[in-house]
Amino acid sequence: MTIPAAPSFLYLQLSGTGRNMRYLEDLEGLLAGRSCRLFGKGDRSTVECLEPGTPPAEIALFQFDDAGQARELWNSDANQRLLDANGLADDPGTLALLAPGLPYSGLPEAPEIPTIASVEPPPGRGPRHYMIIQGTGTDQARMDRYRDIILPMMAALGSYYVAFNIGGGTEILAGSWPWEIFAVSRWPDHQAGHDFWDSDRYSNVAVPLRTGAGTFHVHFFKGDTD
């Protein structure tokens, strides 16, 4: 069996009026036996909208060995029937993105970015949590300074990126997506994510750097246990 160099991620964000959670449960059944993995999902009562202005939504994140598998699944007649049955096929609140993941070997050319190859999460801290960052930066110099602050903070807490796409690579399978940035960070647990987001250094040093330097939506939700 050939191990892929990097995973691909199917991200679903459902904010319309259809039967969102019912669809996600049906989709899980459709995925049974396929070479993919559900990283996590949540409804509006459990998915946290960390950044002001982030829209409430039902969310699911799936990992595939390659993009072709995810694209084939999304475009399949079986999935389209599920979307229709749950009132989501033509719902403007249905968003589906296909994004390349970071290589399992890490990023030797950008060692400052925490990855699965460079960060050892604390053991026994599950369930893991995921932070979905979508946005567009308008001041690159300020965003670079912002990242210089947050990347070491993440690594110190045992967090790392599984996807980090800026300016390309994110494929829109359904819905409207106006952003340039799509990133997914994995956290040892719920507390670690909030130790970062609620910290004095993040709130009072990092956030002022990116305020006015872009627009962002940030969702935070419960994921897997391993």
PDB file of C-alpha atoms in Angstrom:
ATOM      1  CA  MET A   1       0.000   0.000   0.000  1.00  0.00           C
ATOM      2  CA  THR A   2       1.366   3.397  -1.004  1.00  0.00           C
ATOM      3  CA  ILE A   3       1.226   6.034   1.705  1.00  0.00           C
ATOM      4  CA  PRO A   4       0.332   9.461   0.260  1.00  0.00           C
ATOM      5  CA  ALA A   5       2.781  12.318   0.735  1.00  0.00           C
ATOM      6  CA  ALA A   6      -0.025  14.560   1.958  1.00  0.00           C
ATOM      7  CA  PRO A   7      -3.751  14.256   2.690  1.00  0.00           C
ATOM      8  CA  SER A   8      -6.645  16.161   1.157  1.00  0.00           C
ATOM      9  CA  PHE A   9      -9.483  17.651   3.154  1.00  0.00           C
ATOM     10  CA  LEU A  10     -13.176  17.966   2.376  1.00  0.00           C
ATOM     11  CA  TYR A  11     -14.632  20.781   4.465  1.00  0.00           C
ATOM     12  CA  LEU A  12     -18.399  21.254   4.738  1.00  0.00           C
ATOM     13  CA  GLN A  13     -19.998  24.359   6.243  1.00  0.00           C
ATOM     14  CA  LEU A  14     -23.800  24.324   6.284  1.00  0.00           C
ATOM     15  CA  SER A  15     -25.507  27.518   7.385  1.00  0.00           C
ATOM     16  CA  GLY A  16     -28.797  27.301   5.490  1.00  0.00           C
ATOM     17  CA  THR A  17     -32.192  25.997   6.503  1.00  0.00           C
ATOM     18  CA  GLY A  18     -31.919  22.396   5.317  1.00  0.00           C
ATOM     19  CA  ARG A  19     -31.540  19.318   7.504  1.00  0.00           C
ATOM     20  CA  ASN A  20     -27.866  19.922   8.025  1.00  0.00           C
ATOM     21  CA  MET A  21     -26.997  17.398  10.727  1.00  0.00           C
ATOM     22  CA  ARG A  22     -29.197  14.757   9.135  1.00  0.00           C
ATOM     23  CA  TYR A  23     -27.261  15.215   5.898  1.00  0.00           C
ATOM     24  CA  LEU A  24     -23.893  14.922   7.683  1.00  0.00           C
ATOM     25  CA  GLU A  25     -25.041  11.710   9.361  1.00  0.00           C
ATOM     26  CA  ASP A  26     -26.248  10.339   6.004  1.00  0.00           C
ATOM     27  CA  LEU A  27     -22.923  11.303   4.434  1.00  0.00           C
ATOM     28  CA  GLU A  28     -21.019   9.416   7.126  1.00  0.00           C
ATOM     29  CA  GLY A  29     -22.969   6.321   6.163  1.00  0.00           C
ATOM     30  CA  LEU A  30     -22.129   6.866   2.515  1.00  0.00           C
ATOM     31  CA  LEU A  31     -18.435   7.112   3.407  1.00  0.00           C
ATOM     32  CA  ALA A  32     -18.370   3.836   5.325  1.00  0.00           C
ATOM     33  CA  GLY A  33     -15.772   1.509   3.875  1.00  0.00           C
ATOM     34  CA  ARG A  34     -14.030   4.239   1.886  1.00  0.00           C
ATOM     35  CA  SER A  35     -10.453   5.354   2.382  1.00  0.00           C
ATOM     36  CA  CYS A  36     -11.288   8.474   4.354  1.00  0.00           C
ATOM     37  CA  ARG A  37     -11.623   9.667   7.909  1.00  0.00           C
ATOM     38  CA  LEU A  38     -14.008  11.996   9.714  1.00  0.00           C
ATOM     39  CA  PHE A  39     -11.867  14.437  11.684  1.00  0.00           C
ATOM     40  CA  GLY A  40     -14.886  15.956  13.401  1.00  0.00           C
ATOM     41  CA  LYS A  41     -18.283  17.552  13.054  1.00  0.00           C
ATOM     42  CA  GLY A  42     -20.580  19.744  15.097  1.00  0.00           C
ATOM     43  CA  ASP A  43     -23.853  21.618  15.098  1.00  0.00           C
ATOM     44  CA  ARG A  44     -24.458  25.278  15.897  1.00  0.00           C
ATOM     45  CA  SER A  45     -24.691  24.593  19.616  1.00  0.00           C
ATOM     46  CA  THR A  46     -21.195  23.079  19.744  1.00  0.00           C
ATOM     47  CA  VAL A  47     -19.244  24.850  16.975  1.00  0.00           C
ATOM     48  CA  GLU A  48     -17.731  28.006  18.458  1.00  0.00           C
ATOM     49  CA  CYS A  49     -17.500  31.173  16.381  1.00  0.00           C
ATOM     50  CA  LEU A  50     -14.324  32.681  17.820  1.00  0.00           C
ATOM     51  CA  GLU A  51     -13.844  35.681  15.563  1.00  0.00           C
ATOM     52  CA  PRO A  52     -16.592  38.365  15.654  1.00  0.00           C
ATOM     53  CA  GLY A  53     -18.699  38.155  12.507  1.00  0.00           C
ATOM     54  CA  THR A  54     -18.147  34.426  11.994  1.00  0.00           C
ATOM     55  CA  PRO A  55     -21.484  32.896  10.910  1.00  0.00           C
ATOM     56  CA  PRO A  56     -22.988  30.050  12.966  1.00  0.00           C
ATOM     57  CA  ALA A  57     -22.976  26.802  11.009  1.00  0.00           C
ATOM     58  CA  GLU A  58     -22.940  23.038  11.082  1.00  0.00           C
ATOM     59  CA  ILE A  59     -19.449  21.847  10.160  1.00  0.00           C
ATOM     60  CA  ALA A  60     -17.674  18.641   9.161  1.00  0.00           C
ATOM     61  CA  LEU A  61     -14.067  17.950   8.195  1.00  0.00           C
ATOM     62  CA  PHE A  62     -13.048  14.779   6.331  1.00  0.00           C
ATOM     63  CA  GLN A  63      -9.562  13.587   5.401  1.00  0.00           C
ATOM     64  CA  PHE A  64      -8.957  11.674   2.154  1.00  0.00           C
ATOM     65  CA  ASP A  65      -5.817  10.058   0.770  1.00  0.00           C
ATOM     66  CA  ASP A  66      -6.099  12.177  -2.351  1.00  0.00           C
ATOM     67  CA  ALA A  67      -8.227  14.928  -3.819  1.00  0.00           C
ATOM     68  CA  GLY A  68      -9.664  12.717  -6.550  1.00  0.00           C
ATOM     69  CA  GLN A  69     -11.389  10.491  -3.996  1.00  0.00           C
ATOM     70  CA  ALA A  70     -13.020  13.460  -2.296  1.00  0.00           C
ATOM     71  CA  ARG A  71     -14.086  15.054  -5.565  1.00  0.00           C
ATOM     72  CA  GLU A  72     -15.548  11.788  -6.818  1.00  0.00           C
ATOM     73  CA  LEU A  73     -17.515  11.355  -3.596  1.00  0.00           C
ATOM     74  CA  TRP A  74     -18.889  14.891  -3.698  1.00  0.00           C
ATOM     75  CA  ASN A  75     -19.952  14.639  -7.335  1.00  0.00           C
ATOM     76  CA  SER A  76     -21.420  11.147  -7.000  1.00  0.00           C
ATOM     77  CA  ASP A  77     -25.095  10.550  -7.665  1.00  0.00           C
ATOM     78  CA  ALA A  78     -25.451   9.153  -4.157  1.00  0.00           C
ATOM     79  CA  ASN A  79     -24.218  12.355  -2.528  1.00  0.00           C
ATOM     80  CA  GLN A  80     -26.326  14.554  -4.787  1.00  0.00           C
ATOM     81  CA  ARG A  81     -29.391  12.526  -3.799  1.00  0.00           C
ATOM     82  CA  LEU A  82     -28.559  13.078  -0.126  1.00  0.00           C
ATOM     83  CA  LEU A  83     -28.230  16.820  -0.705  1.00  0.00           C
ATOM     84  CA  ASP A  84     -31.568  16.889  -2.492  1.00  0.00           C
ATOM     85  CA  ALA A  85     -33.302  14.789   0.157  1.00  0.00           C
ATOM     86  CA  ASN A  86     -32.140  17.113   2.929  1.00  0.00           C
ATOM     87  CA  GLY A  87     -32.930  20.358   1.121  1.00  0.00           C
ATOM     88  CA  LEU A  88     -29.302  21.395   0.647  1.00  0.00           C
ATOM     89  CA  ALA A  89     -28.626  21.022  -3.073  1.00  0.00           C
ATOM     90  CA  ASP A  90     -29.693  24.572  -3.975  1.00  0.00           C
ATOM     91  CA  ASP A  91     -29.294  26.139  -0.539  1.00  0.00           C
ATOM     92  CA  PRO A  92     -26.951  29.175  -0.691  1.00  0.00           C
ATOM     93  CA  GLY A  93     -25.770  28.247   2.804  1.00  0.00           C
ATOM     94  CA  THR A  94     -24.158  25.030   1.540  1.00  0.00           C
ATOM     95  CA  LEU A  95     -20.388  25.384   1.264  1.00  0.00           C
ATOM     96  CA  ALA A  96     -18.056  22.541   0.270  1.00  0.00           C
ATOM     97  CA  LEU A  97     -14.307  23.064  -0.106  1.00  0.00           C
ATOM     98  CA  LEU A  98     -11.551  20.696  -1.179  1.00  0.00           C
ATOM     99  CA  ALA A  99      -8.171  21.696   0.200  1.00  0.00           C
ATOM    100  CA  PRO A 100      -4.724  20.111   0.040  1.00  0.00           C
ATOM    101  CA  GLY A 101      -3.234  19.190   3.386  1.00  0.00           C
ATOM    102  CA  LEU A 102       0.330  19.786   4.490  1.00  0.00           C
ATOM    103  CA  PRO A 103       2.861  17.024   3.784  1.00  0.00           C
ATOM    104  CA  TYR A 104       3.284  14.418   6.493  1.00  0.00           C
ATOM    105  CA  SER A 105       7.021  15.147   6.280  1.00  0.00           C
ATOM    106  CA  GLY A 106       6.432  18.767   7.259  1.00  0.00           C
ATOM    107  CA  LEU A 107       7.721  21.939   5.622  1.00  0.00           C
ATOM    108  CA  PRO A 108      11.537  21.965   5.632  1.00  0.00           C
ATOM    109  CA  GLU A 109      11.452  25.165   3.583  1.00  0.00           C
ATOM    110  CA  ALA A 110       9.278  26.874   6.228  1.00  0.00           C
ATOM    111  CA  PRO A 111      10.257  25.315   9.583  1.00  0.00           C
ATOM    112  CA  GLU A 112       8.544  28.089  11.502  1.00  0.00           C
ATOM    113  CA  ILE A 113       5.121  26.682  10.524  1.00  0.00           C
ATOM    114  CA  PRO A 114       4.148  23.972  13.047  1.00  0.00           C
ATOM    115  CA  THR A 115       3.214  20.679  11.369  1.00  0.00           C
ATOM    116  CA  ILE A 116       2.646  17.067  12.368  1.00  0.00           C
ATOM    117  CA  ALA A 117       6.341  16.469  11.656  1.00  0.00           C
ATOM    118  CA  SER A 118       7.614  19.202  13.967  1.00  0.00           C
ATOM    119  CA  VAL A 119       5.187  19.234  16.912  1.00  0.00           C
ATOM    120  CA  GLU A 120       4.600  16.440  19.411  1.00  0.00           C
ATOM    121  CA  PRO A 121       1.149  16.974  20.992  1.00  0.00           C
ATOM    122  CA  PRO A 122       0.764  16.205  24.702  1.00  0.00           C
ATOM    123  CA  PRO A 123      -0.487  12.613  25.180  1.00  0.00           C
ATOM    124  CA  GLY A 124      -3.839  11.718  26.679  1.00  0.00           C
ATOM    125  CA  ARG A 125      -5.471  15.050  26.039  1.00  0.00           C
ATOM    126  CA  GLY A 126      -8.295  14.079  23.660  1.00  0.00           C
ATOM    127  CA  PRO A 127     -10.644  14.717  22.126  1.00  0.00           C
ATOM    128  CA  ARG A 128      -8.685  16.856  19.695  1.00  0.00           C
ATOM    129  CA  HIS A 129     -10.205  20.103  18.492  1.00  0.00           C
ATOM    130  CA  TYR A 130      -9.930  21.904  15.159  1.00  0.00           C
ATOM    131  CA  MET A 131      -9.788  25.582  14.299  1.00  0.00           C
ATOM    132  CA  ILE A 132     -10.916  26.539  10.789  1.00  0.00           C
ATOM    133  CA  ILE A 133      -9.536  29.873   9.585  1.00  0.00           C
ATOM    134  CA  GLN A 134     -10.946  31.525   6.476  1.00  0.00           C
ATOM    135  CA  GLY A 135     -10.042  35.038   5.455  1.00  0.00           C
ATOM    136  CA  THR A 136      -8.247  37.542   3.295  1.00  0.00           C
ATOM    137  CA  GLY A 137      -5.277  39.641   4.339  1.00  0.00           C
ATOM    138  CA  THR A 138      -4.822  43.186   3.049  1.00  0.00           C
ATOM    139  CA  ASP A 139      -1.508  44.128   4.677  1.00  0.00           C
ATOM    140  CA  GLN A 140       1.140  41.451   4.179  1.00  0.00           C
ATOM    141  CA  ALA A 141       3.769  43.071   6.391  1.00  0.00           C
ATOM    142  CA  ARG A 142       1.410  43.185   9.374  1.00  0.00           C
ATOM    143  CA  MET A 143       0.191  39.655   8.740  1.00  0.00           C
ATOM    144  CA  ASP A 144       3.794  38.420   8.677  1.00  0.00           C
ATOM    145  CA  ARG A 145       4.408  40.039  12.067  1.00  0.00           C
ATOM    146  CA  TYR A 146       1.174  38.492  13.332  1.00  0.00           C
ATOM    147  CA  ARG A 147       2.292  35.017  12.255  1.00  0.00           C
ATOM    148  CA  ASP A 148       5.704  35.559  13.851  1.00  0.00           C
ATOM    149  CA  ILE A 149       3.859  35.854  17.152  1.00  0.00           C
ATOM    150  CA  ILE A 150       1.253  33.104  16.864  1.00  0.00           C
ATOM    151  CA  LEU A 151       3.297  30.269  15.319  1.00  0.00           C
ATOM    152  CA  PRO A 152       5.582  29.769  18.359  1.00  0.00           C
ATOM    153  CA  MET A 153       2.541  30.077  20.636  1.00  0.00           C
ATOM    154  CA  MET A 154       0.795  27.269  18.768  1.00  0.00           C
ATOM    155  CA  ALA A 155       3.800  24.953  18.861  1.00  0.00           C
ATOM    156  CA  ALA A 156       4.286  25.543  22.590  1.00  0.00           C
ATOM    157  CA  LEU A 157       0.708  24.397  23.197  1.00  0.00           C
ATOM    158  CA  GLY A 158       1.085  21.264  21.044  1.00  0.00           C
ATOM    159  CA  SER A 159      -0.910  22.644  18.126  1.00  0.00           C
ATOM    160  CA  TYR A 160      -0.027  22.386  14.450  1.00  0.00           C
ATOM    161  CA  TYR A 161      -1.500  23.032  11.011  1.00  0.00           C
ATOM    162  CA  VAL A 162      -2.884  20.192   8.917  1.00  0.00           C
ATOM    163  CA  ALA A 163      -3.820  22.572   6.073  1.00  0.00           C
ATOM    164  CA  PHE A 164      -2.371  25.987   5.302  1.00  0.00           C
ATOM    165  CA  ASN A 165      -3.424  27.444   1.941  1.00  0.00           C
ATOM    166  CA  ILE A 166      -2.866  31.065   0.990  1.00  0.00           C
ATOM    167  CA  GLY A 167      -3.694  32.500  -2.418  1.00  0.00           C
ATOM    168  CA  GLY A 168      -4.608  29.264  -4.158  1.00  0.00           C
ATOM    169  CA  GLY A 169      -5.107  25.543  -3.869  1.00  0.00           C
ATOM    170  CA  THR A 170      -8.560  25.632  -2.296  1.00  0.00           C
ATOM    171  CA  GLU A 171     -11.183  24.227  -4.665  1.00  0.00           C
ATOM    172  CA  ILE A 172     -14.823  25.282  -4.332  1.00  0.00           C
ATOM    173  CA  LEU A 173     -17.115  22.275  -4.833  1.00  0.00           C
ATOM    174  CA  ALA A 174     -20.324  24.041  -3.785  1.00  0.00           C
ATOM    175  CA  GLY A 175     -21.337  27.505  -2.650  1.00  0.00           C
ATOM    176  CA  SER A 176     -19.643  30.873  -2.697  1.00  0.00           C
ATOM    177  CA  TRP A 177     -16.200  31.372  -1.133  1.00  0.00           C
ATOM    178  CA  PRO A 178     -14.734  34.895  -1.282  1.00  0.00           C
ATOM    179  CA  TRP A 179     -11.564  34.231   0.715  1.00  0.00           C
ATOM    180  CA  GLU A 180      -7.861  33.767  -0.072  1.00  0.00           C
ATOM    181  CA  ILE A 181      -6.849  31.893   3.092  1.00  0.00           C
ATOM    182  CA  PHE A 182      -8.007  28.473   4.234  1.00  0.00           C
ATOM    183  CA  ALA A 183      -6.172  26.932   7.169  1.00  0.00           C
ATOM    184  CA  VAL A 184      -6.925  24.156   9.644  1.00  0.00           C
ATOM    185  CA  SER A 185      -5.069  23.863  12.944  1.00  0.00           C
ATOM    186  CA  ARG A 186      -5.289  20.855  15.248  1.00  0.00           C
ATOM    187  CA  TRP A 187      -5.294  21.347  19.033  1.00  0.00           C
ATOM    188  CA  PRO A 188      -4.661  18.801  21.813  1.00  0.00           C
ATOM    189  CA  ASP A 189      -8.020  19.612  23.376  1.00  0.00           C
ATOM    190  CA  HIS A 190     -10.604  22.341  23.942  1.00  0.00           C
ATOM    191  CA  GLN A 191      -8.588  23.972  26.707  1.00  0.00           C
ATOM    192  CA  ALA A 192      -5.449  24.314  24.588  1.00  0.00           C
ATOM    193  CA  GLY A 193      -7.370  26.181  21.893  1.00  0.00           C
ATOM    194  CA  HIS A 194      -8.714  28.637  24.436  1.00  0.00           C
ATOM    195  CA  ASP A 195      -5.380  28.942  26.222  1.00  0.00           C
ATOM    196  CA  PHE A 196      -4.194  30.341  22.888  1.00  0.00           C
ATOM    197  CA  TRP A 197      -7.214  32.375  21.811  1.00  0.00           C
ATOM    198  CA  ASP A 198      -7.971  33.888  25.234  1.00  0.00           C
ATOM    199  CA  SER A 199      -4.360  34.557  26.223  1.00  0.00           C
ATOM    200  CA  ASP A 200      -3.141  38.055  26.979  1.00  0.00           C
ATOM    201  CA  ARG A 201      -0.415  37.764  24.331  1.00  0.00           C
ATOM    202  CA  TYR A 202      -2.855  36.785  21.611  1.00  0.00           C
ATOM    203  CA  SER A 203      -5.570  39.259  22.586  1.00  0.00           C
ATOM    204  CA  ASN A 204      -3.368  42.267  23.286  1.00  0.00           C
ATOM    205  CA  VAL A 205      -0.326  41.745  21.048  1.00  0.00           C
ATOM    206  CA  ALA A 206      -1.291  39.538  18.091  1.00  0.00           C
ATOM    207  CA  VAL A 207      -4.861  40.685  17.435  1.00  0.00           C
ATOM    208  CA  PRO A 208      -4.010  44.410  17.253  1.00  0.00           C
ATOM    209  CA  LEU A 209      -1.455  43.567  14.547  1.00  0.00           C
ATOM    210  CA  ARG A 210      -4.043  42.000  12.238  1.00  0.00           C
ATOM    211  CA  THR A 211      -6.901  44.370  13.120  1.00  0.00           C
ATOM    212  CA  GLY A 212      -7.535  46.324   9.930  1.00  0.00           C
ATOM    213  CA  ALA A 213      -5.107  44.100   8.040  1.00  0.00           C
ATOM    214  CA  GLY A 214      -7.721  41.662   6.793  1.00  0.00           C
ATOM    215  CA  THR A 215     -11.067  39.985   7.414  1.00  0.00           C
ATOM    216  CA  PHE A 216     -11.391  36.537   8.966  1.00  0.00           C
ATOM    217  CA  HIS A 217     -13.898  33.914  10.094  1.00  0.00           C
ATOM    218  CA  VAL A 218     -12.801  31.378  12.698  1.00  0.00           C
ATOM    219  CA  HIS A 219     -14.714  28.248  13.757  1.00  0.00           C
ATOM    220  CA  PHE A 220     -13.578  25.938  16.588  1.00  0.00           C
ATOM    221  CA  PHE A 221     -15.046  22.472  17.097  1.00  0.00           C
ATOM    222  CA  LYS A 222     -14.573  19.068  18.664  1.00  0.00           C
ATOM    223  CA  GLY A 223     -12.784  16.426  16.675  1.00  0.00           C
ATOM    224  CA  ASP A 224     -11.275  12.979  17.038  1.00  0.00           C
ATOM    225  CA  THR A 225      -9.564  11.348  20.013  1.00  0.00           C
ATOM    226  CA  ASP A 226      -6.318  10.049  18.486  1.00  0.00           C
TER     227      ASP A 226
END
